[in-house]
GROMACS .gro file of C-alpha atoms in nm:
model
  164
    1ARG     CA    1   0.905  -0.550  -5.709
    2SER     CA    2   0.887  -0.401  -5.367
    3HIS     CA    3   1.099  -0.106  -5.257
    4ARG     CA    4   1.168  -0.285  -4.930
    5PRO     CA    5   1.516  -0.433  -4.894
    6ALA     CA    6   1.586  -0.802  -4.845
    7GLY     CA    7   1.492  -0.896  -4.497
    8HIS     CA    8   1.501  -1.140  -4.216
    9GLY     CA    9   1.309  -1.439  -4.093
   10THR     CA   10   1.229  -1.580  -3.757
   11GLN     CA   11   1.109  -1.926  -3.665
   12ALA     CA   12   0.911  -1.964  -3.346
   13ALA     CA   13   0.960  -2.267  -3.126
   14PRO     CA   14   0.696  -2.540  -3.174
   15ALA     CA   15   0.555  -2.468  -2.825
   16PHE     CA   16   0.523  -2.091  -2.892
   17ASP     CA   17   0.146  -2.070  -2.916
   18ALA     CA   18  -0.112  -1.800  -2.975
   19SER     CA   19  -0.129  -1.718  -2.604
   20ALA     CA   20   0.198  -1.534  -2.676
   21THR     CA   21   0.028  -1.288  -2.912
   22PRO     CA   22   0.125  -0.988  -2.693
   23GLU     CA   23   0.491  -1.095  -2.708
   24LEU     CA   24   0.475  -1.139  -3.086
   25ARG     CA   25   0.317  -0.795  -3.120
   26THR     CA   26   0.593  -0.640  -2.906
   27PHE     CA   27   0.856  -0.815  -3.119
   28LEU     CA   28   0.700  -0.697  -3.446
   29ARG     CA   29   0.654  -0.342  -3.315
   30GLY     CA   30   1.025  -0.322  -3.231
   31LEU     CA   31   1.146  -0.407  -3.582
   32PRO     CA   32   1.224  -0.153  -3.854
   33ARG     CA   33   0.932  -0.114  -4.094
   34ASP     CA   34   1.156  -0.091  -4.402
   35VAL     CA   35   1.291  -0.448  -4.369
   36ARG     CA   36   1.105  -0.752  -4.494
   37LEU     CA   37   1.025  -1.001  -4.221
   38ALA     CA   38   0.905  -1.358  -4.259
   39VAL     CA   39   0.763  -1.527  -3.948
   40GLU     CA   40   0.716  -1.902  -3.911
   41LEU     CA   41   0.461  -1.988  -3.644
   42ARG     CA   42   0.456  -2.364  -3.601
   43HIS     CA   43   0.193  -2.415  -3.329
   44ALA     CA   44  -0.154  -2.492  -3.468
   45SER     CA   45  -0.316  -2.231  -3.240
   46TRP     CA   46  -0.181  -1.958  -3.469
   47ASP     CA   47  -0.396  -2.083  -3.757
   48ALA     CA   48  -0.649  -1.801  -3.722
   49GLU     CA   49  -0.754  -1.483  -3.897
   50ALA     CA   50  -0.629  -1.282  -3.596
   51THR     CA   51  -0.276  -1.405  -3.673
   52ALA     CA   52  -0.305  -1.294  -4.033
   53ASP     CA   53  -0.437  -0.955  -3.922
   54LEU     CA   54  -0.146  -0.907  -3.681
   55LEU     CA   55   0.115  -0.997  -3.943
   56ARG     CA   56  -0.053  -0.773  -4.203
   57GLU     CA   57  -0.049  -0.483  -3.957
   58TYR     CA   58   0.331  -0.502  -3.951
   59GLY     CA   59   0.380  -0.608  -4.314
   60ALA     CA   60   0.528  -0.941  -4.207
   61CYS     CA   61   0.503  -1.252  -4.423
   62TRP     CA   62   0.340  -1.559  -4.273
   63VAL     CA   63   0.582  -1.838  -4.368
   64ALA     CA   64   0.425  -2.139  -4.535
   65ALA     CA   65   0.590  -2.471  -4.451
   66ASP     CA   66   0.548  -2.825  -4.574
   67TYR     CA   67   0.639  -3.097  -4.326
   68LEU     CA   68   0.447  -3.347  -4.545
   69GLN     CA   69   0.134  -3.310  -4.338
   70GLU     CA   70  -0.166  -3.132  -4.480
   71PRO     CA   71  -0.042  -2.776  -4.520
   72TRP     CA   72  -0.235  -2.489  -4.373
   73ALA     CA   73  -0.402  -2.260  -4.621
   74LEU     CA   74  -0.160  -2.009  -4.768
   75VAL     CA   75  -0.241  -1.662  -4.641
   76ALA     CA   76  -0.087  -1.354  -4.796
   77THR     CA   77   0.004  -1.110  -4.521
   78ALA     CA   78   0.269  -0.922  -4.722
   79ASP     CA   79   0.355  -0.865  -5.087
   80PHE     CA   80   0.597  -1.159  -5.073
   81LEU     CA   81   0.583  -1.519  -4.960
   82TYR     CA   82   0.844  -1.749  -4.811
   83VAL     CA   83   0.789  -2.124  -4.837
   84ARG     CA   84   0.988  -2.389  -4.650
   85TRP     CA   85   0.974  -2.741  -4.794
   86ILE     CA   86   1.100  -2.939  -4.494
   87GLY     CA   87   0.966  -3.294  -4.501
   88VAL     CA   88   1.025  -3.545  -4.224
   89HIS     CA   89   1.370  -3.550  -4.071
   90GLY     CA   90   1.565  -3.875  -4.098
   91ARG     CA   91   1.336  -4.060  -4.339
   92PHE     CA   92   1.599  -4.111  -4.613
   93PRO     CA   93   1.909  -4.327  -4.559
   94SER     CA   94   2.117  -4.094  -4.777
   95LEU     CA   95   2.067  -3.737  -4.892
   96ASP     CA   96   2.236  -3.751  -5.232
   97ARG     CA   97   1.942  -3.828  -5.461
   98GLU     CA   98   1.567  -3.790  -5.463
   99GLY     CA   99   1.406  -4.073  -5.271
  100ILE     CA  100   1.059  -3.983  -5.395
  101ASP     CA  101   0.923  -3.769  -5.676
  102MET     CA  102   0.749  -3.465  -5.525
  103THR     CA  103   0.626  -3.322  -5.858
  104LYS     CA  104   0.254  -3.344  -5.776
  105ARG     CA  105   0.300  -3.176  -5.440
  106LEU     CA  106   0.524  -2.905  -5.588
  107GLU     CA  107   0.263  -2.843  -5.860
  108TRP     CA  108   0.008  -2.791  -5.583
  109TRP     CA  109   0.239  -2.536  -5.416
  110ARG     CA  110   0.306  -2.359  -5.747
  111ASP     CA  111  -0.066  -2.327  -5.815
  112GLN     CA  112  -0.145  -2.208  -5.462
  113VAL     CA  113   0.127  -1.942  -5.472
  114ARG     CA  114   0.019  -1.821  -5.815
  115ALA     CA  115  -0.338  -1.782  -5.686
  116LEU     CA  116  -0.226  -1.531  -5.421
  117GLU     CA  117  -0.295  -1.206  -5.604
  118LYS     CA  118  -0.127  -0.985  -5.345
  119VAL     CA  119   0.202  -1.179  -5.359
  120ARG     CA  120   0.448  -1.037  -5.611
  121THR     CA  121   0.757  -1.236  -5.510
  122ALA     CA  122   0.800  -1.581  -5.359
  123TRP     CA  123   1.111  -1.735  -5.208
  124GLY     CA  124   1.159  -2.093  -5.103
  125PHE     CA  125   1.390  -2.313  -4.903
  126VAL     CA  126   1.415  -2.688  -4.962
  127ASN     CA  127   1.551  -2.921  -4.698
  128ASN     CA  128   1.711  -3.253  -4.804
  129ASP     CA  129   1.449  -3.432  -4.594
  130TYR     CA  130   1.172  -3.319  -4.828
  131SER     CA  131   1.251  -3.561  -5.110
  132GLY     CA  132   1.600  -3.691  -5.030
  133TYR     CA  133   1.804  -3.431  -5.220
  134ALA     CA  134   1.730  -3.059  -5.202
  135VAL     CA  135   1.922  -2.965  -5.518
  136ALA     CA  136   1.709  -3.195  -5.735
  137THR     CA  137   1.390  -3.072  -5.569
  138CYS     CA  138   1.492  -2.710  -5.629
  139ASN     CA  139   1.560  -2.789  -5.994
  140ARG     CA  140   1.224  -2.966  -6.021
  141MET     CA  141   1.045  -2.657  -5.883
  142LYS     CA  142   1.245  -2.427  -6.109
  143ARG     CA  143   1.129  -2.628  -6.411
  144LEU     CA  144   0.769  -2.611  -6.289
  145VAL     CA  145   0.780  -2.231  -6.272
  146GLY     CA  146   0.974  -2.186  -6.596
  147GLN     CA  147   1.310  -2.086  -6.452
  148PRO     CA  148   1.638  -2.202  -6.609
  149VAL     CA  149   1.803  -2.503  -6.451
  150ARG     CA  150   2.174  -2.572  -6.452
  151GLU     CA  151   2.214  -2.935  -6.555
  152PRO     CA  152   2.476  -3.171  -6.408
  153GLY     CA  153   2.806  -3.114  -6.581
  154ASP     CA  154   2.736  -2.745  -6.651
  155PRO     CA  155   3.018  -2.523  -6.532
  156ASN     CA  156   2.978  -2.435  -6.168
  157PRO     CA  157   2.990  -2.055  -6.143
  158LYS     CA  158   3.158  -1.894  -5.847
  159GLN     CA  159   2.931  -1.882  -5.545
  160GLY     CA  160   2.794  -1.536  -5.479
  161GLU     CA  161   2.829  -1.346  -5.156
  162LEU     CA  162   2.580  -1.404  -4.880
  163PHE     CA  163   2.591  -1.044  -4.760
  164ARG     CA  164   2.657  -0.745  -4.980
   0.00000   0.00000   0.00000
């Protein structure tokens, strides 16, 4: 475990490209160093070692995201990783059950994350558009990594607090 407290994330606009490296550096420089930061850079021009070097310099995590295209290589720039399983918006007529089984793709992600020696903790976010129902996809991933899963019909514990 890291001594750094829970942190924050930022998602850059799709048009925010690597020509804005000075602005990203200024942004990172202005943040407290004792807070975890995850940065999602969605423009393909960021897919470079210079991006990884910049994020490492400030201890920021390079967010990995899966929009069902070929994912970029996972690059550890911090001791934690944040993965966003997004999918394609609007491809399922309803979002109350899995429309497709994403097991093989989730196994790929599990194996890629496990191979990152520097990463000690990984967090993930699943959007309903990934497989049709985020809860089922989360449970599928939890099973793949050996975490307990609350089955349908199990008592629903009180929701925790978002901020403590």
